[in-house]
mmCIF file of C-alpha atoms in Angstrom:
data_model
loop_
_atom_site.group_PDB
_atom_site.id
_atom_site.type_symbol
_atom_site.label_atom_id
_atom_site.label_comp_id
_atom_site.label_asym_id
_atom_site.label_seq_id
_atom_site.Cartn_x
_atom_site.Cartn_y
_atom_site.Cartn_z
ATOM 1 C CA UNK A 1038 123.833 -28.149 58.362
ATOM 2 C CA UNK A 1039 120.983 -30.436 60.181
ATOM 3 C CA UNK A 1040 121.750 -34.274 60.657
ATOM 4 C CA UNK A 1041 118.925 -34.657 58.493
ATOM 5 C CA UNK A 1042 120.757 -32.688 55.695
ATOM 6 C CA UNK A 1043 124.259 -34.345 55.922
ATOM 7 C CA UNK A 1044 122.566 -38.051 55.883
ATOM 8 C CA UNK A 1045 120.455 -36.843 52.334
ATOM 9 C CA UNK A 1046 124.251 -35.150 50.924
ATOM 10 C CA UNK A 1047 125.853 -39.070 51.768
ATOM 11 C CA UNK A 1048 122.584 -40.553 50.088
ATOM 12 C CA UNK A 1049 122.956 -38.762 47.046
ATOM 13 C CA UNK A 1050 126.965 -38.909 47.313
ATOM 14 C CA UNK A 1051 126.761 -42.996 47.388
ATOM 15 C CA UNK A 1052 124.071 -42.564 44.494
ATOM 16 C CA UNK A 1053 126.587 -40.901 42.508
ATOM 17 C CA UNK A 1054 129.675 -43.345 43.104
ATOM 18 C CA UNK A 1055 127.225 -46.399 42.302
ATOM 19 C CA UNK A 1056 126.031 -44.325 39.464
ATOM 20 C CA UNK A 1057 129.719 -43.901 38.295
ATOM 21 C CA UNK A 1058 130.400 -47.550 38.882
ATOM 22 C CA UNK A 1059 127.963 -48.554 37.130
ATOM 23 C CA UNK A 1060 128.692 -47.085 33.748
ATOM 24 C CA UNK A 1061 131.986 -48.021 34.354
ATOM 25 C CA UNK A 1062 131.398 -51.527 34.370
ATOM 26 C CA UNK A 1063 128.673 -51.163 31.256
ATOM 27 C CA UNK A 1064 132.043 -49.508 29.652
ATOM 28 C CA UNK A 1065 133.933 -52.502 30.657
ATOM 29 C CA UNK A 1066 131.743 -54.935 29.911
ATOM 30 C CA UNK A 1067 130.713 -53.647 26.037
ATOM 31 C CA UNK A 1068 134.824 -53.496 25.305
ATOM 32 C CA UNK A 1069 134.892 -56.677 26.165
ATOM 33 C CA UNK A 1070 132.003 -58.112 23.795
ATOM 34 C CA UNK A 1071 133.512 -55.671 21.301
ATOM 35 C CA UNK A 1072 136.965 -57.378 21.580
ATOM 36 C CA UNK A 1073 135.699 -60.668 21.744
ATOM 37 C CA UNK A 1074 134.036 -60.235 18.200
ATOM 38 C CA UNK A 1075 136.619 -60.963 15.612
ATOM 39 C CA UNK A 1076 137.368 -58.301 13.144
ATOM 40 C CA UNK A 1077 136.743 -57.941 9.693
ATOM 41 C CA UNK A 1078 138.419 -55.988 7.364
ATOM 42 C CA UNK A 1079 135.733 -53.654 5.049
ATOM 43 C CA UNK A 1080 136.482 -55.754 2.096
ATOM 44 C CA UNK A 1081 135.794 -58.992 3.584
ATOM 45 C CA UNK A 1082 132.332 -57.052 4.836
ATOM 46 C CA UNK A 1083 131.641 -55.804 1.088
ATOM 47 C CA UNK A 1084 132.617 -58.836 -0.033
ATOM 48 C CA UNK A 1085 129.567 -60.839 2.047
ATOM 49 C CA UNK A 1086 127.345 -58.395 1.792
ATOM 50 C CA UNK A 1087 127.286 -58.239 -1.830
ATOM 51 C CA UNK A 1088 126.607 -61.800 -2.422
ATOM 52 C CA UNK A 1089 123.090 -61.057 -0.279
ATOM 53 C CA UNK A 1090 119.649 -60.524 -2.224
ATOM 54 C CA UNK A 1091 118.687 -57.268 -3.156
ATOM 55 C CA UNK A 1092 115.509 -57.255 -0.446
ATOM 56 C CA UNK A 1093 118.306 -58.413 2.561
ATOM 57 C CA UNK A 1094 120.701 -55.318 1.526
ATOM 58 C CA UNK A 1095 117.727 -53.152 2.157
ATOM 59 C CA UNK A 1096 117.751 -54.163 5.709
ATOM 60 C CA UNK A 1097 121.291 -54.879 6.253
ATOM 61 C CA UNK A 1098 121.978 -50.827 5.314
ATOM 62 C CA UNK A 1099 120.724 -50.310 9.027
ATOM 63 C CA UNK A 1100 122.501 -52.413 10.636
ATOM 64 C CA UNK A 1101 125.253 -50.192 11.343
ATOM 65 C CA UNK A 1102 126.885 -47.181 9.956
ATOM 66 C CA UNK A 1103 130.141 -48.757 8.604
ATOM 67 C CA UNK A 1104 127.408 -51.119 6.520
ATOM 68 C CA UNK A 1105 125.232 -48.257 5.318
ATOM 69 C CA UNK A 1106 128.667 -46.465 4.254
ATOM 70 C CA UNK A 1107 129.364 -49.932 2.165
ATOM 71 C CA UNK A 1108 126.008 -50.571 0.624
ATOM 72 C CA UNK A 1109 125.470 -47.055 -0.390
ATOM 73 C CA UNK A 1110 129.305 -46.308 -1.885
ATOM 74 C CA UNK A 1111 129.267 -46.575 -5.746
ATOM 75 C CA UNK A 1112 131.936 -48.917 -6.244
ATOM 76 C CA UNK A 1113 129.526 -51.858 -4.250
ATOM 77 C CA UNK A 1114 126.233 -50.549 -6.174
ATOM 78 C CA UNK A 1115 128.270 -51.071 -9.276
ATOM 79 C CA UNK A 1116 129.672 -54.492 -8.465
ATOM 80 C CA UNK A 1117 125.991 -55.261 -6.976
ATOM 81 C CA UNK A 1118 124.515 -54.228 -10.144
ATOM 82 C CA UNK A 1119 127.184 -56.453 -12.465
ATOM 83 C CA UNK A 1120 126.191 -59.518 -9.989
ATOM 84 C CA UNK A 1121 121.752 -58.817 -10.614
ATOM 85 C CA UNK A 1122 119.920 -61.407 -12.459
ATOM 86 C CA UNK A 1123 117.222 -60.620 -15.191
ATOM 87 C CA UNK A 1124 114.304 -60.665 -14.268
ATOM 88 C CA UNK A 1125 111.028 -59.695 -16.161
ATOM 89 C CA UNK A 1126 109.205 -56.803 -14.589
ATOM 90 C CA UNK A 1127 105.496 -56.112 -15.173
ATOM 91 C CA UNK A 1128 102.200 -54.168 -14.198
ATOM 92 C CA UNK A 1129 99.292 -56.267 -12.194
ATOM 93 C CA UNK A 1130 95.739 -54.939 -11.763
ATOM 94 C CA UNK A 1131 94.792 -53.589 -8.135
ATOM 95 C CA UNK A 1132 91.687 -55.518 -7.312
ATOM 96 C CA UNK A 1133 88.627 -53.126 -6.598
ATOM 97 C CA UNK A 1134 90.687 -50.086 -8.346
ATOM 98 C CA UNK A 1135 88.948 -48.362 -11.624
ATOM 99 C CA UNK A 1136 88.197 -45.335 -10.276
ATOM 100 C CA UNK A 1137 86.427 -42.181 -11.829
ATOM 101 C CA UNK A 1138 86.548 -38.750 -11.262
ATOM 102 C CA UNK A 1139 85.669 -38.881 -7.781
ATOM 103 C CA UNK A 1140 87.713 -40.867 -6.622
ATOM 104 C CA UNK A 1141 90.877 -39.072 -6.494
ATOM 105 C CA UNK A 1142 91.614 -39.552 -2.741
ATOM 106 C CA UNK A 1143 92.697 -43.066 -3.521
ATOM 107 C CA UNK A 1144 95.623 -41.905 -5.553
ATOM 108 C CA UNK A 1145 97.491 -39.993 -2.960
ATOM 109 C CA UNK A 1146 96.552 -42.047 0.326
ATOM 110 C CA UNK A 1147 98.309 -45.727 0.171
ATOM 111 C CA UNK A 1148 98.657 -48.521 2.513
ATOM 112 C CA UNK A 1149 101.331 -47.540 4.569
ATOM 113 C CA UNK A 1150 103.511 -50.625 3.470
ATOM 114 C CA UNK A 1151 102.970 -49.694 0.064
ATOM 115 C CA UNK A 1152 104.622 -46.813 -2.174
ATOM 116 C CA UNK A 1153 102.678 -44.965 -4.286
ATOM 117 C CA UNK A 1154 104.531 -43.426 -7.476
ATOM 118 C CA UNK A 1155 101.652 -40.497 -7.900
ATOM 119 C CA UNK A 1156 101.620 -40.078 -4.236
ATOM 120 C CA UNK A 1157 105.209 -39.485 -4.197
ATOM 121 C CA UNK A 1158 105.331 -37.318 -6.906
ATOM 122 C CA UNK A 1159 102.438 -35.347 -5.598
ATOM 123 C CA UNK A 1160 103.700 -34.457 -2.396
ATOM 124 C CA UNK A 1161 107.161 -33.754 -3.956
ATOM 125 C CA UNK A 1162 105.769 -30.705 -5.661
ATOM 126 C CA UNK A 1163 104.162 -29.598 -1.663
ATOM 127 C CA UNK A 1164 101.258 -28.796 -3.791
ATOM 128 C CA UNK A 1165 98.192 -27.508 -1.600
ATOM 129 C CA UNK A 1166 95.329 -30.117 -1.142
ATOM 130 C CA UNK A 1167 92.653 -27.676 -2.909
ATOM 131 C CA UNK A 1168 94.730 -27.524 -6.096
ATOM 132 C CA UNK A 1169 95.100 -31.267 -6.219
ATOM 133 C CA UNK A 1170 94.780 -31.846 -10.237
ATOM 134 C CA UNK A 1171 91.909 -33.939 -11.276
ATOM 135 C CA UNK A 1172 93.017 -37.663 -13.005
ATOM 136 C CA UNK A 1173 90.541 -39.532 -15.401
ATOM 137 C CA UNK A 1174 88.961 -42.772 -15.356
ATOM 138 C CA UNK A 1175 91.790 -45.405 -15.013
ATOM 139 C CA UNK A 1176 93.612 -48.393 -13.158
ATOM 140 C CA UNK A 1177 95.926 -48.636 -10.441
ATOM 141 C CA UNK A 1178 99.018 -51.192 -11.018
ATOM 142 C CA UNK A 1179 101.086 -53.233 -8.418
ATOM 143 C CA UNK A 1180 104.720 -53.252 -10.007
ATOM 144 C CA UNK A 1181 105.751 -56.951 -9.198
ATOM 145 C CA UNK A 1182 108.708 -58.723 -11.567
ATOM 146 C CA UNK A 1183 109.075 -62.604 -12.300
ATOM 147 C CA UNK A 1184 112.238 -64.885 -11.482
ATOM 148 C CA UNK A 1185 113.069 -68.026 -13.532
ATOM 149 C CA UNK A 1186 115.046 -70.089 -11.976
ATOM 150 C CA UNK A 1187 115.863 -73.974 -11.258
ATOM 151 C CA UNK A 1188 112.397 -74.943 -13.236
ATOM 152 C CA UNK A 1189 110.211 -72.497 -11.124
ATOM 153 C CA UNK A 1190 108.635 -68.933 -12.144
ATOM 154 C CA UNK A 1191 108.540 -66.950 -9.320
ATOM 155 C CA UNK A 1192 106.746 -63.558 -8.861
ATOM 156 C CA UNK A 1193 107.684 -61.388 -6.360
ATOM 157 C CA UNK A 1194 106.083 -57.966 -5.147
ATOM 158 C CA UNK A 1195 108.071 -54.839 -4.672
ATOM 159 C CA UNK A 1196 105.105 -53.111 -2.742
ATOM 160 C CA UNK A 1197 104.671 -50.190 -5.412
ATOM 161 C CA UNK A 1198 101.646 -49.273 -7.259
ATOM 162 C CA UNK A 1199 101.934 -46.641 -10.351
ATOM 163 C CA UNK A 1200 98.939 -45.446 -12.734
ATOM 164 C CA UNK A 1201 101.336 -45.248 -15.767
ATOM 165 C CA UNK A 1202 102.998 -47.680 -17.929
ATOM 166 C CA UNK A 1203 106.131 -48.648 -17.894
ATOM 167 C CA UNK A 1204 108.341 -47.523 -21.083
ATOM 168 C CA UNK A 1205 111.908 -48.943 -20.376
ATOM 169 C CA UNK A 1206 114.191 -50.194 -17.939
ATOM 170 C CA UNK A 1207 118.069 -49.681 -17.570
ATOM 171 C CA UNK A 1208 120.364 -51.067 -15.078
ATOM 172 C CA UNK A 1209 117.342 -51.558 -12.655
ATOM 173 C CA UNK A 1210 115.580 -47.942 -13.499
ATOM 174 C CA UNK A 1211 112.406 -48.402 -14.999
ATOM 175 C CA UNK A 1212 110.526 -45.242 -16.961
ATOM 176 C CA UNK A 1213 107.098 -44.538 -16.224
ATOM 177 C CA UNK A 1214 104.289 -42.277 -17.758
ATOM 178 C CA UNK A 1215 103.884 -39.390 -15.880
ATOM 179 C CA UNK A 1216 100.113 -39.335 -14.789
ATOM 180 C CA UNK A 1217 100.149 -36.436 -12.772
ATOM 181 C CA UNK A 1218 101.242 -34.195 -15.551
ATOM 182 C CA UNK A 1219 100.368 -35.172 -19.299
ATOM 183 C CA UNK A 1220 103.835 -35.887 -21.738
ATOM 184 C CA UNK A 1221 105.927 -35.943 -18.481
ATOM 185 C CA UNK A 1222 108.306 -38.985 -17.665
ATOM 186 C CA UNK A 1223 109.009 -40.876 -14.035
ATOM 187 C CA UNK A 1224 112.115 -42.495 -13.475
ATOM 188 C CA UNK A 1225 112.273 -44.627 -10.819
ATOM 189 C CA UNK A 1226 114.095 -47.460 -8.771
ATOM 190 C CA UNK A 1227 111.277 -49.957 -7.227
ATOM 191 C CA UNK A 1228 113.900 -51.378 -4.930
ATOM 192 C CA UNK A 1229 114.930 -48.386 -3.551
ATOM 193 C CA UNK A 1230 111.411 -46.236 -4.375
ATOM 194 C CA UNK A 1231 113.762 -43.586 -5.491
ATOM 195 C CA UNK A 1232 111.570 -41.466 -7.994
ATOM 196 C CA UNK A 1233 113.192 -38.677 -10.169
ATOM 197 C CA UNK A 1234 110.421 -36.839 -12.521
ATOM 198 C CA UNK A 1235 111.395 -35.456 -16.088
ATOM 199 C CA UNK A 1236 110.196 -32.552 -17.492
ATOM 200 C CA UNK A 1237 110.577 -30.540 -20.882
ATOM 201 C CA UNK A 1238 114.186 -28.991 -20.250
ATOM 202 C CA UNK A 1239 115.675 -32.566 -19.862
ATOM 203 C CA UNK A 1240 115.372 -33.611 -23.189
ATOM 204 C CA UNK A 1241 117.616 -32.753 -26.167
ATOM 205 C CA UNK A 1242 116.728 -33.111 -29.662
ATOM 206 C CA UNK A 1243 118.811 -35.806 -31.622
ATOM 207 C CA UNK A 1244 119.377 -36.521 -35.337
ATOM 208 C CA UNK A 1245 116.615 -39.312 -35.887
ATOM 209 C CA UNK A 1246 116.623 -42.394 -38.386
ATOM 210 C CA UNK A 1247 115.932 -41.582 -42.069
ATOM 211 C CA UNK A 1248 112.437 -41.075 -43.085
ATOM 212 C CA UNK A 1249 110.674 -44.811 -43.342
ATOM 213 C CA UNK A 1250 113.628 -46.474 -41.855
ATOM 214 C CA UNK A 1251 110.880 -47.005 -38.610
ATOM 215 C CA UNK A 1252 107.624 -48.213 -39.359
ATOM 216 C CA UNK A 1253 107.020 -50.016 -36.246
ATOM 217 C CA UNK A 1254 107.737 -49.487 -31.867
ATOM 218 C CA UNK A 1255 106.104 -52.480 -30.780
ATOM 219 C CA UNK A 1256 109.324 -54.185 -29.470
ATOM 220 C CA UNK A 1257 111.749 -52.969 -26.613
ATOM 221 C CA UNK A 1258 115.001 -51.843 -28.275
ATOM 222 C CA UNK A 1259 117.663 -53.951 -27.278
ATOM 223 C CA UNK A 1260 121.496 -52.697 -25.698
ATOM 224 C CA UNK A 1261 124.494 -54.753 -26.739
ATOM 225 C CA UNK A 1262 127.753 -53.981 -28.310
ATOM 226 C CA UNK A 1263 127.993 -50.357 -27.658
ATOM 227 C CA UNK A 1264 124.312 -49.285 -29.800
ATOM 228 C CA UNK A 1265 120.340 -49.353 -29.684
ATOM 229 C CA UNK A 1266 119.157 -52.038 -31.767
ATOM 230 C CA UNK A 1267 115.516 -51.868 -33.018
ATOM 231 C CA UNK A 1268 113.615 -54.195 -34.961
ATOM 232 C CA UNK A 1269 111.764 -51.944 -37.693
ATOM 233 C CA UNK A 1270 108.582 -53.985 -38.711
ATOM 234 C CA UNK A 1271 106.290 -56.170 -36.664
ATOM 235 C CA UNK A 1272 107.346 -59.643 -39.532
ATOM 236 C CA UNK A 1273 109.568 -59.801 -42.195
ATOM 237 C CA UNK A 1274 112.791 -57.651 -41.374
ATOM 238 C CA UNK A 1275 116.046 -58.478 -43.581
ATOM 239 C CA UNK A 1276 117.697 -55.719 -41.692
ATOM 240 C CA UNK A 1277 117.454 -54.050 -37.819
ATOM 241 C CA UNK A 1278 118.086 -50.207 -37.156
ATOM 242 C CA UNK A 1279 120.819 -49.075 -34.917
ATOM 243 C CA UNK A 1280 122.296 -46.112 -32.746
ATOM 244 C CA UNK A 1281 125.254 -46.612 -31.403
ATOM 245 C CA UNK A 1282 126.015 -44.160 -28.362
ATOM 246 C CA UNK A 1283 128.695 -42.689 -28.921
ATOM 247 C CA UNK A 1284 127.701 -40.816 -31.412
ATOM 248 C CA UNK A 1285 124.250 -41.235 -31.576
ATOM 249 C CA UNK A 1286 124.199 -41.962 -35.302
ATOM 250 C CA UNK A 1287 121.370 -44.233 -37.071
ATOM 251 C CA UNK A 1288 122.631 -46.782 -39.381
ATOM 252 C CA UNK A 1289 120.969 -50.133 -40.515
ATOM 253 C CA UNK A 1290 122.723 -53.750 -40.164
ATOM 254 C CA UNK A 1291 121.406 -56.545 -42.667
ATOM 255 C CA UNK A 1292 120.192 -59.771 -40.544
ATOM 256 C CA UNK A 1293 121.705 -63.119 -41.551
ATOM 257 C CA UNK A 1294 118.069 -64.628 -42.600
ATOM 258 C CA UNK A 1295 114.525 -62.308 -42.657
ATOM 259 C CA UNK A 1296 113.249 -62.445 -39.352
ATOM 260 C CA UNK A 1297 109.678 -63.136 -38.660
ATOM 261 C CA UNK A 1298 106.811 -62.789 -35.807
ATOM 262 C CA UNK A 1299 108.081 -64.952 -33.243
ATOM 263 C CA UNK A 1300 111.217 -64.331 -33.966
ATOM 264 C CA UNK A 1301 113.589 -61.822 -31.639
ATOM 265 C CA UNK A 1302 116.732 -59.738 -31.127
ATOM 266 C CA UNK A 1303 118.413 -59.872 -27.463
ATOM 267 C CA UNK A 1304 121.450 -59.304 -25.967
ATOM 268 C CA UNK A 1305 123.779 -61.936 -24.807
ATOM 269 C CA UNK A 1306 127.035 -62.778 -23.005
ATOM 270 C CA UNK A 1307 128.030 -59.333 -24.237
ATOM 271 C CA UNK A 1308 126.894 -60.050 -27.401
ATOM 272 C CA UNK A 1309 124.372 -58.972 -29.875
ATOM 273 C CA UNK A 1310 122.193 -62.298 -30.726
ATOM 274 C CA UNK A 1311 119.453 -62.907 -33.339
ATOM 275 C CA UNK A 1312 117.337 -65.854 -32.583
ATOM 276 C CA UNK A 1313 115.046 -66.883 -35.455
ATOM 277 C CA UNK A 1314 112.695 -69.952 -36.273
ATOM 278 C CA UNK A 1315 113.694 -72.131 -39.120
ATOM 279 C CA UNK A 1316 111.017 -74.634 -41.152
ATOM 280 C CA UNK A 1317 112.421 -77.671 -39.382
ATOM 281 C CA UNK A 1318 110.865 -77.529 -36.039
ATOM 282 C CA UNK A 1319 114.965 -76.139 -35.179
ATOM 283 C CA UNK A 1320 115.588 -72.634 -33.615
ATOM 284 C CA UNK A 1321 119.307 -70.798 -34.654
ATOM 285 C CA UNK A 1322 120.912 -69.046 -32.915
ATOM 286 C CA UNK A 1323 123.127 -66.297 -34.567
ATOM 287 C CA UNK A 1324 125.571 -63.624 -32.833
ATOM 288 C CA UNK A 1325 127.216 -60.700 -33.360
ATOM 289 C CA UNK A 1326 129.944 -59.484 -31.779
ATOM 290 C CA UNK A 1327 130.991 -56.244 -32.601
ATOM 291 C CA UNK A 1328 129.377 -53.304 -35.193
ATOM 292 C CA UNK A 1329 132.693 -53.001 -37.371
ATOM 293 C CA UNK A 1330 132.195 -55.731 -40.185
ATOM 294 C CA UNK A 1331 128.883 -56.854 -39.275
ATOM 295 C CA UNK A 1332 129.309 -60.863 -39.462
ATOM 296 C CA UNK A 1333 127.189 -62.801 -38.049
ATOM 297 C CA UNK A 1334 127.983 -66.016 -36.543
ATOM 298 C CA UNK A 1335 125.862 -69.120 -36.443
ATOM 299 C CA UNK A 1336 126.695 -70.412 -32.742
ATOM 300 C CA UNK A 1337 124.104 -72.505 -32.124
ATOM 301 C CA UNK A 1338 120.721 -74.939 -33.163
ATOM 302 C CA UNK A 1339 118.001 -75.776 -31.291
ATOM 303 C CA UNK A 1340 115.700 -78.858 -32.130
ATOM 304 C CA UNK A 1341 112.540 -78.170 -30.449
ATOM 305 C CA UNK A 1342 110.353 -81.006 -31.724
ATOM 306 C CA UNK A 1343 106.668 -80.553 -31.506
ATOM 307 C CA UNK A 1344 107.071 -77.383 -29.580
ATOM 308 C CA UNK A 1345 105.741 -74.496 -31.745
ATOM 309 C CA UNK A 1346 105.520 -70.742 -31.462
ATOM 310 C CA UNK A 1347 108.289 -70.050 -28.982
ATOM 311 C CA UNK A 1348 108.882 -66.732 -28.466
ATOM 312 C CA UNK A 1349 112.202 -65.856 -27.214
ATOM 313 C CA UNK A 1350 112.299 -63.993 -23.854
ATOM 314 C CA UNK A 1351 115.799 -63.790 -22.857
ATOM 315 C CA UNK A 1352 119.078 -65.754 -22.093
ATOM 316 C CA UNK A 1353 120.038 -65.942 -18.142
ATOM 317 C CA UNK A 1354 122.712 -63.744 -17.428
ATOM 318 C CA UNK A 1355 124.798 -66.348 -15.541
ATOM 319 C CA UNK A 1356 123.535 -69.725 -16.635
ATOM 320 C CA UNK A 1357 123.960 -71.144 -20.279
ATOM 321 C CA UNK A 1358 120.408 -71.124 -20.569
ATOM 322 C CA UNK A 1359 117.617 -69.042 -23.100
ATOM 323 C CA UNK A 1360 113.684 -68.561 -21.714
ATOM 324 C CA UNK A 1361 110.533 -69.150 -23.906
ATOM 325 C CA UNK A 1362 107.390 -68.341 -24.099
ATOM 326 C CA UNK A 1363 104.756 -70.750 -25.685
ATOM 327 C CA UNK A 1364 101.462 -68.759 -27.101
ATOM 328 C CA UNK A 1365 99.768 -70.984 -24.296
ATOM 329 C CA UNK A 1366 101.218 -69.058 -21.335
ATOM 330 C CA UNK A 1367 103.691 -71.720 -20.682
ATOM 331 C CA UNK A 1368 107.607 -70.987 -19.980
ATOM 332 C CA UNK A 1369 110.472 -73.242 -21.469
ATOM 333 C CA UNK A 1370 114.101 -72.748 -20.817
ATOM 334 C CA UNK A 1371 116.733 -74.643 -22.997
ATOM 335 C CA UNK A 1372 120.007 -75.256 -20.689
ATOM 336 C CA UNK A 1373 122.761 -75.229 -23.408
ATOM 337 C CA UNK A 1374 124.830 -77.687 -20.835
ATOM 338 C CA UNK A 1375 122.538 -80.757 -21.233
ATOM 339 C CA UNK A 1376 121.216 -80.030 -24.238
ATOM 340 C CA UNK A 1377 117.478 -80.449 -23.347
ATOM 341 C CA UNK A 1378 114.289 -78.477 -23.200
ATOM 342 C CA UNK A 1379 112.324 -77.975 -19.954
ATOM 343 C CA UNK A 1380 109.178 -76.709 -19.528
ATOM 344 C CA UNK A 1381 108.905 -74.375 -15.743
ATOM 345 C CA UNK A 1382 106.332 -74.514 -12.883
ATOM 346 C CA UNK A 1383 104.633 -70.611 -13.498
ATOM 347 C CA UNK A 1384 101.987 -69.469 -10.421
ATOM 348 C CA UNK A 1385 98.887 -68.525 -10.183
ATOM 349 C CA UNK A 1386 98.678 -65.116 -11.832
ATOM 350 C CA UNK A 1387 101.413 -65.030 -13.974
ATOM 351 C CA UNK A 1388 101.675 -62.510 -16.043
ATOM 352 C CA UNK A 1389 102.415 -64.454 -18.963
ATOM 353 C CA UNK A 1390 98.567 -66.161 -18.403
ATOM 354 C CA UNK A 1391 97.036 -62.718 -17.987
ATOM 355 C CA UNK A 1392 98.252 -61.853 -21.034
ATOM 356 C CA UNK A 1393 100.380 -59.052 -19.662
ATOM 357 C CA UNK A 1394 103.438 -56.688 -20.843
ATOM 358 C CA UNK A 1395 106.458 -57.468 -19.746
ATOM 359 C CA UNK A 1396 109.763 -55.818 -19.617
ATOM 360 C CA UNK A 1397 113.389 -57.296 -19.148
ATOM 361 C CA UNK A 1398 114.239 -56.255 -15.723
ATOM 362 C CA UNK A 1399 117.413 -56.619 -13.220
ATOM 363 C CA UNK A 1400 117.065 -55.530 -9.673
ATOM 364 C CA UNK A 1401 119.581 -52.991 -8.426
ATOM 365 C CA UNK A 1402 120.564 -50.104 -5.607
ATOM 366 C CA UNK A 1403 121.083 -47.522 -8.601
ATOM 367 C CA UNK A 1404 119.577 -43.991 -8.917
ATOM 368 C CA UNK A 1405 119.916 -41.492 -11.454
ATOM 369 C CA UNK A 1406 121.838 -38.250 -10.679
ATOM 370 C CA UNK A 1407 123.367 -35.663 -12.788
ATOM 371 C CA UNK A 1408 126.616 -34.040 -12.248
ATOM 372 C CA UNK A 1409 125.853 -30.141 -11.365
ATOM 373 C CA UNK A 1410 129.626 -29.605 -13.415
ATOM 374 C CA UNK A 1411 129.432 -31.607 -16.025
ATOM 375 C CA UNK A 1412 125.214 -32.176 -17.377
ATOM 376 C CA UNK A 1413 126.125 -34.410 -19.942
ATOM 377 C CA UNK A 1414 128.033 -36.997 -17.332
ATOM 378 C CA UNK A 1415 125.666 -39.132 -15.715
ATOM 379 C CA UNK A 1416 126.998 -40.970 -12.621
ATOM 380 C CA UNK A 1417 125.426 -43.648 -10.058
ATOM 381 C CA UNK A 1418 125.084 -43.414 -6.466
#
């Protein structure tokens, strides 16, 4: 072997130690930062990250593995879920969208920080671009929700647009109209932009309500107590109609007074609640708290003065306090504490001023899946 040789082997052999040495001391050094970090046991971890808002536990699942294992385990999306606030989700106009027949590449091709619903479902199916089916004249919708809180409407944007409207919402699923495929469903999450489509063979046919019992669907049905709870005419109801779930049974349950237009059924505080105009300028509030007996309980009276037409949008889930809307747009909230009447700031575009639907909302890391064993057990994860 040449000089020349031997001097490149002891290069490349000094390389190699430094090399070694090197990572060595990058070992060394990252042990160290690691021990220097106090520990944390995983409940202490679940137990901070649980008390972040739902657009920070988005981010925070990549922060590590051990925090995506947390965030995405059932037992903190249930305890997650328990801890949302209502909020009121509804459908805004995309500016410069009422498109015709032509138009159709606007459906499926989105600003890349925005989710499409018929984009997603599109592309779900891997259907081939030549067979793309053909939608009608119609609008594009930005799916944004309101927050009341501390005096203030807030609107925020979940950065999701849909062409259907929405039908319900459940423990932070919202149903859309399928408008890809005529008489299908969409269920989706708009946090998570989870979309699960429903088709023919996922329905089963039920015992309805009597014949008559239902003249009217204008109003959400409400959950409390175990049971559906609909109110049956648009004015002048002595009585609501319920299912209870169990056994999916109709049955009616006689209202304390006959409720009329403004007046509304909601749940509360893991109650049932009936809250219903009387002639004195007052508002009652009455409650029911379980199905067996059916007694209603007058809990509480409102005296709202020269305030008229309140309609009764919903009671905070962790503040003694119930939300109004005047026929003006405006927003009131009554705080049960002091005993007073507010009226809240509302932005510019506000659904409530636009004369939008809106639809009692809470915003949550569940999806929808079905046990492959057992169909008729449906689980969240």
């Amino acid at each position: 072997m040449g000089e020349k040789a031997c001097k490149a082997m002891s290069l490349l052999k000094l390389a190699e130690e430094r090399a070694s040495m090197k990572k060595k001391l990058d070992e060394q050094k990252r042990k160290q930062q690691l021990d220097s970090i106090p520990y944390l046991p995983k409940d202490c971890v679940s137990n901070i990250l649980i008390r972040l808002p739902i657009e920070s536990l988005q981010r925070s699942r990549f922060v590590c593995k051990p925090w995506y294992s947390i965030i995405k385990s059932p037992t903190f999306i249930r305890d997650n879920l328990h801890r949302a606030q209502k909020v009121m989700i509804f459908l805004s106009p995309v500016k410069g969208f009422l498109r015709g027949w032509s138009d159709q590449d606007s459906v499926f091709h989105e600003n890349p920080k925005t989710f499409s619903v018929e984009s997603k479902i599109f592309y779900m199916k891997s259907v081939h671009m030549l067979h793309r089916p053909l939608i009608g004249s119609s609008s594009k919708y930005a799916i944004k929700y309101m927050v009341l809180e501390d005096g203030k409407g807030m609107i925020h944007d979940y950065n999701a647009t849909c062409m259907g409207k929405i039908r319900a919402s459940c423990d932070g699923l919202i149903v859309l109209d399928n408008m890809l495929r005529k008489g299908e469903l969409v269920i989706m999450n708009p946090v998570t932009y989870v979309v699960l489509q429903i088709g023919e063979k996922s329905w089963r046919v039920i015992d309805g309500p009597a014949f008559g019992l239902m003249k009217w669907f204008g109003y959400d049905p409400v959950f409390a107590i175990g049971a559906l709870h609909w109110v049956p005419e648009l004015d002048h109801n002595d009585h609501i109609v319920t299912m209870t779930i169990n056994d999916e049974k109709f049955r009616t349950i006689m209202l304390p007074k006959t409720s009329r237009f403004n007046d509304r059924i909601m749940e509360a505080y893991d109650r049932l609640c009936f809250v219903t105009h009387e002639e004195i300028n007052e508002i009652s509030i009455w409650a029911l708290e379980r199905l067996s007996g059916e007694a209603w309980t007058k809990t509480y009276t409102i005296a709202v003065g020269c305030i008229r037409d309140l309609i009764p949008l919903y009671f905070s889930r962790f503040k003694w306090e119930l939300y109004f809307l005047d026929k003006d747009g405006s927003v009131f909230g009554f705080d049960f504490e002091d005993d007073k009447m507010k009226k809240f700031t509302t932005m510019k575009g506000c659904f409530m001023l636009a004369g939008a639907e809106y639809t009692l909302h809470v915003n949550s890391l569940v999806s929808w899946q079905i046990k492959a064993d057992d169909r008729d057990d449906a689980i969240y994860s």
